[in-house]
Amino acid sequence: MFYTIIAILVFQFLVETVLDYLNAKHYGDPIPQDLEDVFDPEEYQKSQTYQKTNYRFGLLSSLFSIVLTVAFLTLGGFEWTDQIARNFSGNEIVVTLIFFGIITVGSDILSTPFSYYQTFFIEARFGFNKSTKKLFFTDKLKGWLMMAILGGGVITLAQWFYLWAGPNFWLYVWGLVTAIILFMNLFYSKLIVPLFNKQTPLEQGSLKSKIEAYAAKVGFELQHIFVIDGSKRSTKANAYFSGFGQEKRVTLYDTLIKDLEEEEIVAVLAHEVGHYKRKHIIFNLTASVLVLGFTLFILSLFINNPEVSKAIGVSQPSFHAALIGFGILYSPISGLTSLVMNFLSRKFEYQADDYAKNTFAAMPLITSLKKLSKNSLSNLTPHPAYVFMHYSHPPLIQRIKNLMN
Ligand SMILES: [Zn+2]
């Protein structure tokens, strides 16, 4: 089992490295004909340098991570962490919390120099970064706090269900996490986003009138349009849709409003409305709840197997050790699920694009996609295998071809 775990980790690392390499071989390809107006030659050079810099940096950080993980496993890191946690308390739930606390905070501290470098050296060098050091670290602290409350709460309840309901615990955990997912979908923008960003209702004016006119035309009830201060961290632009029923809202980054014409913003919005109208949001929610239930059911078959704990080198079988062992052993299957979800997501993107084309217009969506790609220096020639594995959106050239059809 121990060697299976090492083999899975190394195999995943190799697959990712090969994919990155294949993708990198396409940097410097000529720009596809329909995209020639995205970059001028100088900007194209800049985008290529950006891709290559990220590629090299990604290679370095994933190498660091695999070496560290394998070393931690081989040198008995989990056993050692387990001992520390057990020295603090005899209560199984407390032991679990300390164990996961050490692992999470430890790995986060080790990865912080990488994200720091990414933000303040790479993103800054290409003019994307707007974040300050203070903001970077307060974000981190808030993230930890949120994880401690939410993650800690779920783990505590999950183990409590396990101690109380035995093998049926997975049903209760499924119910709990489903409730959290639904709650988060409804109130994410109201409760979580304000911890990190300021959101203000879109002010009256021609943009709002255009959006409202479009929403009325397609019979989409939209009371909440918010502008978020994304510019305090990055110049990259975005827009997203959240919630459903009375809680549904559209959030536009201030950077999107700055970069795009009003017609283009309405087109982006029409795409988001398309996701809603074609029921992609409900589908994704249902799918993630079903996948979660399946995963928890499989977990319930293995959680009592002492071999799963021993697989990560922990001598005294426990809930927390089995959870980590299972997490790694199951990761090839969860990798497959995410592959299927990415595949469906790319299909949905075409459907949402079609919706925007049919109910609004194709041209402003095409120009907005081009502008967004240009402003984020995105890769115009990704390798098909890389797209297949990682892209939740089709590459720009394919979306434009579809829109022009
Ligand atoms: Zn979309």
mmCIF file of C-alpha atoms and ligand atoms in Angstrom:
data_model
loop_
_atom_site.group_PDB
_atom_site.id
_atom_site.type_symbol
_atom_site.label_atom_id
_atom_site.label_comp_id
_atom_site.label_asym_id
_atom_site.label_seq_id
_atom_site.Cartn_x
_atom_site.Cartn_y
_atom_site.Cartn_z
ATOM 1 C CA MET A 1 0.000 0.000 0.000
ATOM 2 C CA PHE A 2 2.812 2.388 0.936
ATOM 3 C CA TYR A 3 4.449 1.853 -2.448
ATOM 4 C CA THR A 4 1.093 2.237 -4.205
ATOM 5 C CA ILE A 5 0.801 5.664 -2.628
ATOM 6 C CA ILE A 6 4.293 6.709 -3.693
ATOM 7 C CA ALA A 7 3.619 5.322 -7.181
ATOM 8 C CA ILE A 8 0.369 7.300 -7.499
ATOM 9 C CA LEU A 9 2.052 10.543 -6.429
ATOM 10 C CA VAL A 10 5.024 10.090 -8.740
ATOM 11 C CA PHE A 11 2.811 9.042 -11.636
ATOM 12 C CA GLN A 12 0.613 12.125 -11.238
ATOM 13 C CA PHE A 13 3.702 14.320 -11.109
ATOM 14 C CA LEU A 14 5.047 12.753 -14.320
ATOM 15 C CA VAL A 15 1.745 13.128 -16.189
ATOM 16 C CA GLU A 16 1.526 16.799 -15.207
ATOM 17 C CA THR A 17 5.134 17.438 -16.154
ATOM 18 C CA VAL A 18 4.705 15.802 -19.567
ATOM 19 C CA LEU A 19 1.525 17.819 -20.200
ATOM 20 C CA ASP A 20 3.265 21.061 -19.231
ATOM 21 C CA TYR A 21 6.146 20.148 -21.499
ATOM 22 C CA LEU A 22 3.854 19.406 -24.456
ATOM 23 C CA ASN A 23 2.109 22.689 -23.868
ATOM 24 C CA ALA A 24 5.383 24.582 -23.639
ATOM 25 C CA LYS A 25 6.563 23.159 -26.959
ATOM 26 C CA HIS A 26 3.774 25.171 -28.603
ATOM 27 C CA TYR A 27 4.910 28.513 -27.238
ATOM 28 C CA GLY A 28 6.178 30.510 -30.137
ATOM 29 C CA ASP A 29 3.766 28.889 -32.612
ATOM 30 C CA PRO A 30 2.435 31.378 -35.155
ATOM 31 C CA ILE A 31 -0.781 33.078 -33.991
ATOM 32 C CA PRO A 32 -3.900 31.433 -35.510
ATOM 33 C CA GLN A 33 -5.326 33.478 -38.368
ATOM 34 C CA ASP A 34 -8.526 34.536 -36.621
ATOM 35 C CA LEU A 35 -6.561 35.776 -33.639
ATOM 36 C CA GLU A 36 -3.966 37.875 -35.410
ATOM 37 C CA ASP A 37 -5.511 41.087 -34.133
ATOM 38 C CA VAL A 38 -5.294 40.013 -30.481
ATOM 39 C CA PHE A 39 -1.632 40.880 -30.013
ATOM 40 C CA ASP A 40 0.737 43.124 -31.884
ATOM 41 C CA PRO A 41 4.192 41.526 -32.340
ATOM 42 C CA GLU A 42 5.643 43.184 -29.262
ATOM 43 C CA GLU A 43 2.744 42.141 -27.024
ATOM 44 C CA TYR A 44 2.911 38.663 -28.459
ATOM 45 C CA GLN A 45 6.553 38.465 -27.432
ATOM 46 C CA LYS A 46 5.558 39.611 -23.964
ATOM 47 C CA SER A 47 2.818 36.966 -23.717
ATOM 48 C CA GLN A 48 5.297 34.274 -24.772
ATOM 49 C CA THR A 49 7.789 35.370 -22.138
ATOM 50 C CA TYR A 50 4.973 35.324 -19.577
ATOM 51 C CA GLN A 51 4.026 31.748 -20.544
ATOM 52 C CA LYS A 52 7.618 30.553 -20.420
ATOM 53 C CA THR A 53 8.274 32.209 -17.073
ATOM 54 C CA ASN A 54 5.198 30.558 -15.590
ATOM 55 C CA TYR A 55 6.156 27.233 -17.117
ATOM 56 C CA ARG A 56 9.624 27.235 -15.572
ATOM 57 C CA PHE A 57 8.336 28.434 -12.249
ATOM 58 C CA GLY A 58 5.562 25.822 -12.228
ATOM 59 C CA LEU A 59 8.105 23.103 -12.920
ATOM 60 C CA LEU A 60 10.258 24.240 -10.031
ATOM 61 C CA SER A 61 7.378 24.419 -7.549
ATOM 62 C CA SER A 62 5.871 21.067 -8.517
ATOM 63 C CA LEU A 63 9.310 19.453 -8.270
ATOM 64 C CA PHE A 64 9.740 20.961 -4.822
ATOM 65 C CA SER A 65 6.313 19.701 -3.808
ATOM 66 C CA ILE A 66 6.777 16.099 -5.005
ATOM 67 C CA VAL A 67 10.242 15.782 -3.455
ATOM 68 C CA LEU A 68 8.951 17.147 -0.177
ATOM 69 C CA THR A 69 5.843 14.939 -0.140
ATOM 70 C CA VAL A 70 7.752 11.759 -0.923
ATOM 71 C CA ALA A 71 10.438 12.648 1.645
ATOM 72 C CA PHE A 72 7.759 13.354 4.261
ATOM 73 C CA LEU A 73 6.126 9.982 3.580
ATOM 74 C CA THR A 74 9.372 8.019 3.497
ATOM 75 C CA LEU A 75 10.817 9.618 6.608
ATOM 76 C CA GLY A 76 7.678 8.909 8.630
ATOM 77 C CA GLY A 77 6.364 12.475 8.733
ATOM 78 C CA PHE A 78 2.761 11.416 9.273
ATOM 79 C CA GLU A 79 3.698 9.083 12.126
ATOM 80 C CA TRP A 80 5.650 11.894 13.754
ATOM 81 C CA THR A 81 2.740 14.361 13.359
ATOM 82 C CA ASP A 82 0.389 11.737 14.775
ATOM 83 C CA GLN A 83 2.630 11.365 17.852
ATOM 84 C CA ILE A 84 2.715 15.129 18.431
ATOM 85 C CA ALA A 85 -1.074 15.306 18.215
ATOM 86 C CA ARG A 86 -1.493 12.355 20.577
ATOM 87 C CA ASN A 87 0.826 13.948 23.144
ATOM 88 C CA PHE A 88 -1.545 16.895 23.376
ATOM 89 C CA SER A 89 -4.769 15.039 24.006
ATOM 90 C CA GLY A 90 -6.418 11.677 24.464
ATOM 91 C CA ASN A 91 -9.591 12.804 22.738
ATOM 92 C CA GLU A 92 -9.789 11.374 19.213
ATOM 93 C CA ILE A 93 -11.521 14.448 17.790
ATOM 94 C CA VAL A 94 -8.956 16.822 19.294
ATOM 95 C CA VAL A 95 -6.127 14.618 17.984
ATOM 96 C CA THR A 96 -7.666 14.776 14.492
ATOM 97 C CA LEU A 97 -7.943 18.561 14.622
ATOM 98 C CA ILE A 98 -4.338 19.015 15.770
ATOM 99 C CA PHE A 99 -3.131 16.513 13.177
ATOM 100 C CA PHE A 100 -4.879 18.285 10.282
ATOM 101 C CA GLY A 101 -3.937 21.675 11.727
ATOM 102 C CA ILE A 102 -0.222 20.833 11.644
ATOM 103 C CA ILE A 103 -0.392 19.299 8.147
ATOM 104 C CA THR A 104 -2.408 22.165 6.635
ATOM 105 C CA VAL A 105 -0.540 25.048 8.223
ATOM 106 C CA GLY A 106 2.802 23.333 7.624
ATOM 107 C CA SER A 107 2.218 22.769 3.931
ATOM 108 C CA ASP A 108 0.769 26.246 3.530
ATOM 109 C CA ILE A 109 3.834 27.853 5.114
ATOM 110 C CA LEU A 110 6.082 25.863 2.787
ATOM 111 C CA SER A 111 4.116 26.939 -0.288
ATOM 112 C CA THR A 112 3.885 30.596 0.744
ATOM 113 C CA PRO A 113 7.315 31.613 -0.643
ATOM 114 C CA PHE A 114 6.152 30.271 -4.008
ATOM 115 C CA SER A 115 2.891 32.196 -4.075
ATOM 116 C CA TYR A 116 4.744 35.265 -2.787
ATOM 117 C CA TYR A 117 7.239 35.021 -5.629
ATOM 118 C CA GLN A 118 4.436 34.400 -8.126
ATOM 119 C CA THR A 119 2.579 37.528 -6.998
ATOM 120 C CA PHE A 120 5.383 40.002 -6.316
ATOM 121 C CA PHE A 121 7.938 38.913 -8.887
ATOM 122 C CA ILE A 122 6.196 37.248 -11.827
ATOM 123 C CA GLU A 123 2.770 38.936 -11.834
ATOM 124 C CA ALA A 124 4.387 42.247 -10.869
ATOM 125 C CA ARG A 125 7.011 41.997 -13.611
ATOM 126 C CA PHE A 126 4.277 41.694 -16.244
ATOM 127 C CA GLY A 127 2.230 44.504 -14.757
ATOM 128 C CA PHE A 128 -0.622 42.411 -13.350
ATOM 129 C CA ASN A 129 -0.044 42.691 -9.640
ATOM 130 C CA LYS A 130 -1.791 45.412 -7.653
ATOM 131 C CA SER A 131 -1.678 43.642 -4.302
ATOM 132 C CA THR A 132 0.451 44.947 -1.446
ATOM 133 C CA LYS A 133 2.465 42.845 0.980
ATOM 134 C CA LYS A 134 0.049 43.782 3.723
ATOM 135 C CA LEU A 135 -2.931 42.678 1.637
ATOM 136 C CA PHE A 136 -1.164 39.454 0.675
ATOM 137 C CA PHE A 137 -0.587 38.448 4.283
ATOM 138 C CA THR A 138 -3.967 39.578 5.614
ATOM 139 C CA ASP A 139 -5.581 37.510 2.823
ATOM 140 C CA LYS A 140 -3.548 34.557 4.030
ATOM 141 C CA LEU A 141 -4.579 35.012 7.652
ATOM 142 C CA LYS A 142 -8.243 35.390 6.716
ATOM 143 C CA GLY A 143 -7.958 32.269 4.554
ATOM 144 C CA TRP A 144 -6.525 30.305 7.478
ATOM 145 C CA LEU A 145 -9.227 31.552 9.808
ATOM 146 C CA MET A 146 -11.940 30.572 7.367
ATOM 147 C CA MET A 147 -10.386 27.159 6.846
ATOM 148 C CA ALA A 148 -10.061 26.616 10.599
ATOM 149 C CA ILE A 149 -13.744 27.410 11.160
ATOM 150 C CA LEU A 150 -15.192 25.686 8.115
ATOM 151 C CA GLY A 151 -12.713 22.829 7.662
ATOM 152 C CA GLY A 152 -12.367 22.299 11.398
ATOM 153 C CA GLY A 153 -16.140 22.288 11.809
ATOM 154 C CA VAL A 154 -16.720 19.755 9.049
ATOM 155 C CA ILE A 155 -13.927 17.456 10.270
ATOM 156 C CA THR A 156 -15.197 17.594 13.843
ATOM 157 C CA LEU A 157 -18.765 16.770 12.847
ATOM 158 C CA ALA A 158 -17.655 14.093 10.374
ATOM 159 C CA GLN A 159 -15.671 12.274 13.037
ATOM 160 C CA TRP A 160 -18.436 12.701 15.534
ATOM 161 C CA PHE A 161 -20.851 11.078 13.049
ATOM 162 C CA TYR A 162 -18.269 8.322 12.527
ATOM 163 C CA LEU A 163 -17.991 7.601 16.250
ATOM 164 C CA TRP A 164 -21.734 7.743 16.673
ATOM 165 C CA ALA A 165 -23.232 6.127 13.543
ATOM 166 C CA GLY A 166 -20.435 3.727 12.577
ATOM 167 C CA PRO A 167 -20.302 2.711 8.908
ATOM 168 C CA ASN A 168 -23.397 4.804 8.088
ATOM 169 C CA PHE A 169 -21.547 7.987 8.983
ATOM 170 C CA TRP A 170 -21.060 8.813 5.302
ATOM 171 C CA LEU A 171 -24.790 9.494 4.867
ATOM 172 C CA TYR A 172 -24.727 12.127 7.602
ATOM 173 C CA VAL A 173 -21.536 13.718 6.290
ATOM 174 C CA TRP A 174 -23.091 13.779 2.831
ATOM 175 C CA GLY A 175 -26.145 15.577 4.196
ATOM 176 C CA LEU A 176 -23.999 18.052 6.132
ATOM 177 C CA VAL A 177 -21.654 18.922 3.266
ATOM 178 C CA THR A 178 -24.566 19.147 0.809
ATOM 179 C CA ALA A 179 -26.230 21.659 3.130
ATOM 180 C CA ILE A 180 -22.969 23.661 3.290
ATOM 181 C CA ILE A 181 -22.587 23.581 -0.513
ATOM 182 C CA LEU A 182 -26.154 24.853 -1.007
ATOM 183 C CA PHE A 183 -25.738 27.482 1.667
ATOM 184 C CA MET A 184 -22.443 28.653 0.163
ATOM 185 C CA ASN A 185 -23.983 28.843 -3.297
ATOM 186 C CA LEU A 186 -26.743 31.052 -1.991
ATOM 187 C CA PHE A 187 -24.788 33.249 0.378
ATOM 188 C CA TYR A 188 -21.176 33.119 -0.796
ATOM 189 C CA SER A 189 -21.394 36.638 -2.224
ATOM 190 C CA LYS A 190 -23.061 37.974 0.890
ATOM 191 C CA LEU A 191 -20.939 36.299 3.548
ATOM 192 C CA ILE A 192 -17.539 35.285 2.192
ATOM 193 C CA VAL A 193 -16.716 37.780 -0.565
ATOM 194 C CA PRO A 194 -17.085 40.833 1.762
ATOM 195 C CA LEU A 195 -14.249 39.420 3.892
ATOM 196 C CA PHE A 196 -11.891 39.941 0.965
ATOM 197 C CA ASN A 197 -13.484 42.526 -1.324
ATOM 198 C CA LYS A 198 -15.814 45.469 -1.473
ATOM 199 C CA GLN A 199 -18.935 45.065 -3.585
ATOM 200 C CA THR A 200 -21.082 47.995 -4.617
ATOM 201 C CA PRO A 201 -24.319 47.930 -6.627
ATOM 202 C CA LEU A 202 -23.737 48.975 -10.229
ATOM 203 C CA GLU A 203 -24.578 52.666 -10.409
ATOM 204 C CA GLN A 204 -27.358 54.087 -12.567
ATOM 205 C CA GLY A 205 -26.251 54.984 -16.055
ATOM 206 C CA SER A 206 -26.107 53.769 -19.613
ATOM 207 C CA LEU A 207 -24.414 50.448 -18.743
ATOM 208 C CA LYS A 208 -27.033 49.560 -16.162
ATOM 209 C CA SER A 209 -29.862 50.539 -18.539
ATOM 210 C CA LYS A 210 -28.382 48.361 -21.273
ATOM 211 C CA ILE A 211 -28.040 45.413 -18.929
ATOM 212 C CA GLU A 212 -31.582 45.859 -17.666
ATOM 213 C CA ALA A 213 -32.944 46.172 -21.187
ATOM 214 C CA TYR A 214 -31.230 42.919 -22.138
ATOM 215 C CA ALA A 215 -32.405 41.110 -18.997
ATOM 216 C CA ALA A 216 -35.990 42.232 -19.622
ATOM 217 C CA LYS A 217 -35.795 41.082 -23.237
ATOM 218 C CA VAL A 218 -34.804 37.531 -22.336
ATOM 219 C CA GLY A 219 -37.104 37.435 -19.320
ATOM 220 C CA PHE A 220 -34.328 37.173 -16.785
ATOM 221 C CA GLU A 221 -35.124 38.615 -13.409
ATOM 222 C CA LEU A 222 -32.010 40.389 -12.254
ATOM 223 C CA GLN A 223 -32.146 42.634 -9.229
ATOM 224 C CA HIS A 224 -28.573 42.381 -8.094
ATOM 225 C CA ILE A 225 -25.737 43.622 -10.262
ATOM 226 C CA PHE A 226 -22.591 44.289 -8.273
ATOM 227 C CA VAL A 227 -19.194 45.737 -9.034
ATOM 228 C CA ILE A 228 -16.313 44.184 -7.126
ATOM 229 C CA ASP A 229 -12.966 45.916 -6.499
ATOM 230 C CA GLY A 230 -10.857 43.214 -8.171
ATOM 231 C CA SER A 231 -8.362 45.950 -9.091
ATOM 232 C CA LYS A 232 -7.011 45.971 -5.561
ATOM 233 C CA ARG A 233 -5.222 42.676 -6.282
ATOM 234 C CA SER A 234 -4.793 42.318 -10.018
ATOM 235 C CA THR A 235 -5.425 44.030 -13.338
ATOM 236 C CA LYS A 236 -6.936 40.796 -14.702
ATOM 237 C CA ALA A 237 -10.671 41.074 -15.386
ATOM 238 C CA ASN A 238 -13.573 38.722 -14.742
ATOM 239 C CA ALA A 239 -17.334 38.440 -14.286
ATOM 240 C CA TYR A 240 -19.328 35.722 -12.610
ATOM 241 C CA PHE A 241 -22.747 34.603 -11.676
ATOM 242 C CA SER A 242 -23.712 33.240 -8.274
ATOM 243 C CA GLY A 243 -26.694 32.026 -6.296
ATOM 244 C CA PHE A 244 -30.108 31.120 -7.597
ATOM 245 C CA GLY A 245 -33.738 32.095 -7.063
ATOM 246 C CA GLN A 246 -34.054 35.401 -5.242
ATOM 247 C CA GLU A 247 -30.369 35.327 -4.310
ATOM 248 C CA LYS A 248 -28.981 35.242 -7.815
ATOM 249 C CA ARG A 249 -26.598 38.016 -8.695
ATOM 250 C CA VAL A 250 -24.094 39.069 -11.292
ATOM 251 C CA THR A 251 -20.722 40.345 -10.191
ATOM 252 C CA LEU A 252 -18.594 42.419 -12.539
ATOM 253 C CA TYR A 253 -14.956 43.183 -11.777
ATOM 254 C CA ASP A 254 -14.167 46.898 -11.880
ATOM 255 C CA THR A 255 -11.310 45.919 -14.190
ATOM 256 C CA LEU A 256 -13.827 44.421 -16.634
ATOM 257 C CA ILE A 257 -15.781 47.670 -16.717
ATOM 258 C CA LYS A 258 -12.563 49.562 -17.340
ATOM 259 C CA ASP A 259 -11.320 47.292 -20.143
ATOM 260 C CA LEU A 260 -14.506 46.603 -22.109
ATOM 261 C CA GLU A 261 -17.060 48.676 -24.012
ATOM 262 C CA GLU A 262 -20.622 48.611 -22.697
ATOM 263 C CA GLU A 263 -21.839 46.410 -25.563
ATOM 264 C CA GLU A 264 -19.080 43.930 -24.744
ATOM 265 C CA ILE A 265 -20.010 43.850 -21.071
ATOM 266 C CA VAL A 266 -23.637 43.106 -21.958
ATOM 267 C CA ALA A 267 -22.375 40.297 -24.216
ATOM 268 C CA VAL A 268 -20.336 38.826 -21.353
ATOM 269 C CA LEU A 269 -23.413 39.091 -19.174
ATOM 270 C CA ALA A 270 -25.550 37.431 -21.850
ATOM 271 C CA HIS A 271 -23.088 34.515 -21.736
ATOM 272 C CA GLU A 272 -23.561 34.277 -17.955
ATOM 273 C CA VAL A 273 -27.355 34.429 -18.349
ATOM 274 C CA GLY A 274 -26.951 31.602 -20.868
ATOM 275 C CA HIS A 275 -25.375 29.418 -18.187
ATOM 276 C CA TYR A 276 -28.332 30.100 -15.968
ATOM 277 C CA LYS A 277 -31.002 29.587 -18.617
ATOM 278 C CA ARG A 278 -29.455 26.350 -19.852
ATOM 279 C CA LYS A 279 -29.496 25.106 -16.230
ATOM 280 C CA HIS A 280 -25.737 24.626 -16.049
ATOM 281 C CA ILE A 281 -25.636 25.958 -12.526
ATOM 282 C CA ILE A 282 -28.190 23.457 -11.242
ATOM 283 C CA PHE A 283 -26.499 20.674 -13.197
ATOM 284 C CA ASN A 284 -23.065 21.429 -11.735
ATOM 285 C CA LEU A 285 -24.491 21.609 -8.256
ATOM 286 C CA THR A 286 -26.334 18.292 -8.623
ATOM 287 C CA ALA A 287 -23.287 16.621 -10.163
ATOM 288 C CA SER A 288 -20.975 17.758 -7.379
ATOM 289 C CA VAL A 289 -23.411 16.524 -4.725
ATOM 290 C CA LEU A 290 -23.671 13.118 -6.424
ATOM 291 C CA VAL A 291 -19.905 12.810 -6.859
ATOM 292 C CA LEU A 292 -19.476 13.756 -3.224
ATOM 293 C CA GLY A 293 -21.948 11.061 -2.121
ATOM 294 C CA PHE A 294 -20.189 8.441 -4.219
ATOM 295 C CA THR A 295 -16.774 9.432 -2.833
ATOM 296 C CA LEU A 296 -18.024 9.356 0.755
ATOM 297 C CA PHE A 297 -19.606 5.943 0.194
ATOM 298 C CA ILE A 298 -16.292 4.535 -1.097
ATOM 299 C CA LEU A 299 -14.561 6.199 1.848
ATOM 300 C CA SER A 300 -16.928 4.409 4.244
ATOM 301 C CA LEU A 301 -15.773 1.062 2.812
ATOM 302 C CA PHE A 302 -12.122 1.848 3.548
ATOM 303 C CA ILE A 303 -12.123 4.015 6.645
ATOM 304 C CA ASN A 304 -11.999 1.045 9.013
ATOM 305 C CA ASN A 305 -9.272 -0.741 7.108
ATOM 306 C CA PRO A 306 -6.045 -0.363 9.141
ATOM 307 C CA GLU A 307 -4.002 -0.843 5.964
ATOM 308 C CA VAL A 308 -5.127 2.576 4.713
ATOM 309 C CA SER A 309 -3.646 4.274 7.784
ATOM 310 C CA LYS A 310 -0.498 2.170 7.574
ATOM 311 C CA ALA A 311 -0.163 3.114 3.911
ATOM 312 C CA ILE A 312 0.945 6.613 4.932
ATOM 313 C CA GLY A 313 3.221 5.177 7.597
ATOM 314 C CA VAL A 314 1.010 5.722 10.645
ATOM 315 C CA SER A 315 1.262 2.737 13.021
ATOM 316 C CA GLN A 316 -1.890 3.384 15.050
ATOM 317 C CA PRO A 317 -4.880 3.258 12.663
ATOM 318 C CA SER A 318 -7.148 6.256 13.009
ATOM 319 C CA PHE A 319 -9.866 8.295 11.319
ATOM 320 C CA HIS A 320 -7.486 11.101 10.337
ATOM 321 C CA ALA A 321 -4.706 8.864 9.000
ATOM 322 C CA ALA A 322 -7.213 6.806 6.994
ATOM 323 C CA LEU A 323 -8.656 10.022 5.580
ATOM 324 C CA ILE A 324 -5.285 11.112 4.190
ATOM 325 C CA GLY A 325 -4.423 7.621 2.935
ATOM 326 C CA PHE A 326 -7.792 7.377 1.232
ATOM 327 C CA GLY A 327 -7.397 10.868 -0.231
ATOM 328 C CA ILE A 328 -4.231 9.809 -2.060
ATOM 329 C CA LEU A 329 -5.405 6.315 -3.046
ATOM 330 C CA TYR A 330 -8.636 7.740 -4.407
ATOM 331 C CA SER A 331 -7.018 10.635 -6.282
ATOM 332 C CA PRO A 332 -6.756 8.794 -9.648
ATOM 333 C CA ILE A 333 -10.542 8.336 -9.547
ATOM 334 C CA SER A 334 -11.197 11.934 -8.517
ATOM 335 C CA GLY A 335 -8.834 12.934 -11.336
ATOM 336 C CA LEU A 336 -11.118 11.075 -13.739
ATOM 337 C CA THR A 337 -14.213 12.788 -12.365
ATOM 338 C CA SER A 338 -12.664 16.201 -12.801
ATOM 339 C CA LEU A 339 -11.737 15.238 -16.370
ATOM 340 C CA VAL A 340 -15.397 14.507 -17.088
ATOM 341 C CA MET A 341 -16.482 17.726 -15.359
ATOM 342 C CA ASN A 342 -13.999 19.756 -17.442
ATOM 343 C CA PHE A 343 -15.284 18.094 -20.588
ATOM 344 C CA LEU A 344 -18.886 19.001 -19.732
ATOM 345 C CA SER A 345 -17.853 22.495 -18.686
ATOM 346 C CA ARG A 346 -16.301 23.117 -22.119
ATOM 347 C CA LYS A 347 -19.562 21.942 -23.733
ATOM 348 C CA PHE A 348 -21.488 24.333 -21.497
ATOM 349 C CA GLU A 349 -19.246 27.227 -22.517
ATOM 350 C CA TYR A 350 -20.228 26.725 -26.156
ATOM 351 C CA GLN A 351 -23.888 26.570 -25.141
ATOM 352 C CA ALA A 352 -23.593 29.813 -23.159
ATOM 353 C CA ASP A 353 -21.749 31.452 -26.071
ATOM 354 C CA ASP A 354 -24.521 30.311 -28.423
ATOM 355 C CA TYR A 355 -27.101 31.730 -26.075
ATOM 356 C CA ALA A 356 -25.333 35.113 -26.045
ATOM 357 C CA LYS A 357 -25.062 34.973 -29.836
ATOM 358 C CA ASN A 358 -28.752 34.179 -30.324
ATOM 359 C CA THR A 359 -30.203 36.566 -27.765
ATOM 360 C CA PHE A 360 -27.708 39.419 -28.088
ATOM 361 C CA ALA A 361 -24.884 39.381 -30.633
ATOM 362 C CA ALA A 362 -21.748 37.421 -31.456
ATOM 363 C CA MET A 363 -19.448 40.292 -32.401
ATOM 364 C CA PRO A 364 -19.193 42.077 -29.028
ATOM 365 C CA LEU A 365 -18.604 38.721 -27.324
ATOM 366 C CA ILE A 366 -15.811 37.927 -29.783
ATOM 367 C CA THR A 367 -14.108 41.277 -29.229
ATOM 368 C CA SER A 368 -14.527 41.022 -25.467
ATOM 369 C CA LEU A 369 -12.964 37.548 -25.396
ATOM 370 C CA LYS A 370 -10.067 38.839 -27.465
ATOM 371 C CA LYS A 371 -9.540 41.799 -25.162
ATOM 372 C CA LEU A 372 -9.677 39.609 -22.077
ATOM 373 C CA SER A 373 -7.131 37.207 -23.573
ATOM 374 C CA LYS A 374 -4.873 40.069 -24.532
ATOM 375 C CA ASN A 375 -5.080 41.724 -21.139
ATOM 376 C CA SER A 376 -4.239 38.525 -19.314
ATOM 377 C CA LEU A 377 -1.518 37.576 -21.840
ATOM 378 C CA SER A 378 -3.183 34.202 -22.189
ATOM 379 C CA ASN A 379 -1.880 31.323 -24.235
ATOM 380 C CA LEU A 380 -3.441 31.343 -27.733
ATOM 381 C CA THR A 381 -1.963 28.009 -28.810
ATOM 382 C CA PRO A 382 -2.412 25.480 -26.000
ATOM 383 C CA HIS A 383 -1.668 21.805 -26.684
ATOM 384 C CA PRO A 384 -4.862 19.738 -27.220
ATOM 385 C CA ALA A 385 -3.850 17.213 -24.551
ATOM 386 C CA TYR A 386 -3.359 20.009 -22.048
ATOM 387 C CA VAL A 387 -6.749 21.463 -22.975
ATOM 388 C CA PHE A 388 -8.366 18.056 -22.591
ATOM 389 C CA MET A 389 -6.965 17.593 -19.082
ATOM 390 C CA HIS A 390 -7.080 21.083 -17.609
ATOM 391 C CA TYR A 391 -9.248 23.542 -19.501
ATOM 392 C CA SER A 392 -12.702 24.274 -18.146
ATOM 393 C CA HIS A 393 -13.163 26.672 -21.085
ATOM 394 C CA PRO A 394 -12.427 25.905 -24.742
ATOM 395 C CA PRO A 395 -9.375 27.700 -26.170
ATOM 396 C CA LEU A 396 -10.106 31.175 -27.546
ATOM 397 C CA ILE A 397 -9.711 30.174 -31.197
ATOM 398 C CA GLN A 398 -12.378 27.466 -30.895
ATOM 399 C CA ARG A 399 -14.827 29.720 -29.113
ATOM 400 C CA ILE A 400 -14.412 32.373 -31.788
ATOM 401 C CA LYS A 401 -14.866 29.818 -34.583
ATOM 402 C CA ASN A 402 -18.055 28.653 -32.913
ATOM 403 C CA LEU A 403 -19.308 32.221 -32.494
ATOM 404 C CA MET A 404 -18.602 33.088 -36.117
ATOM 405 C CA ASN A 405 -20.411 30.012 -37.382
HETATM 406 ZN ZN ZN B 1 -18.949 30.592 -19.132
#
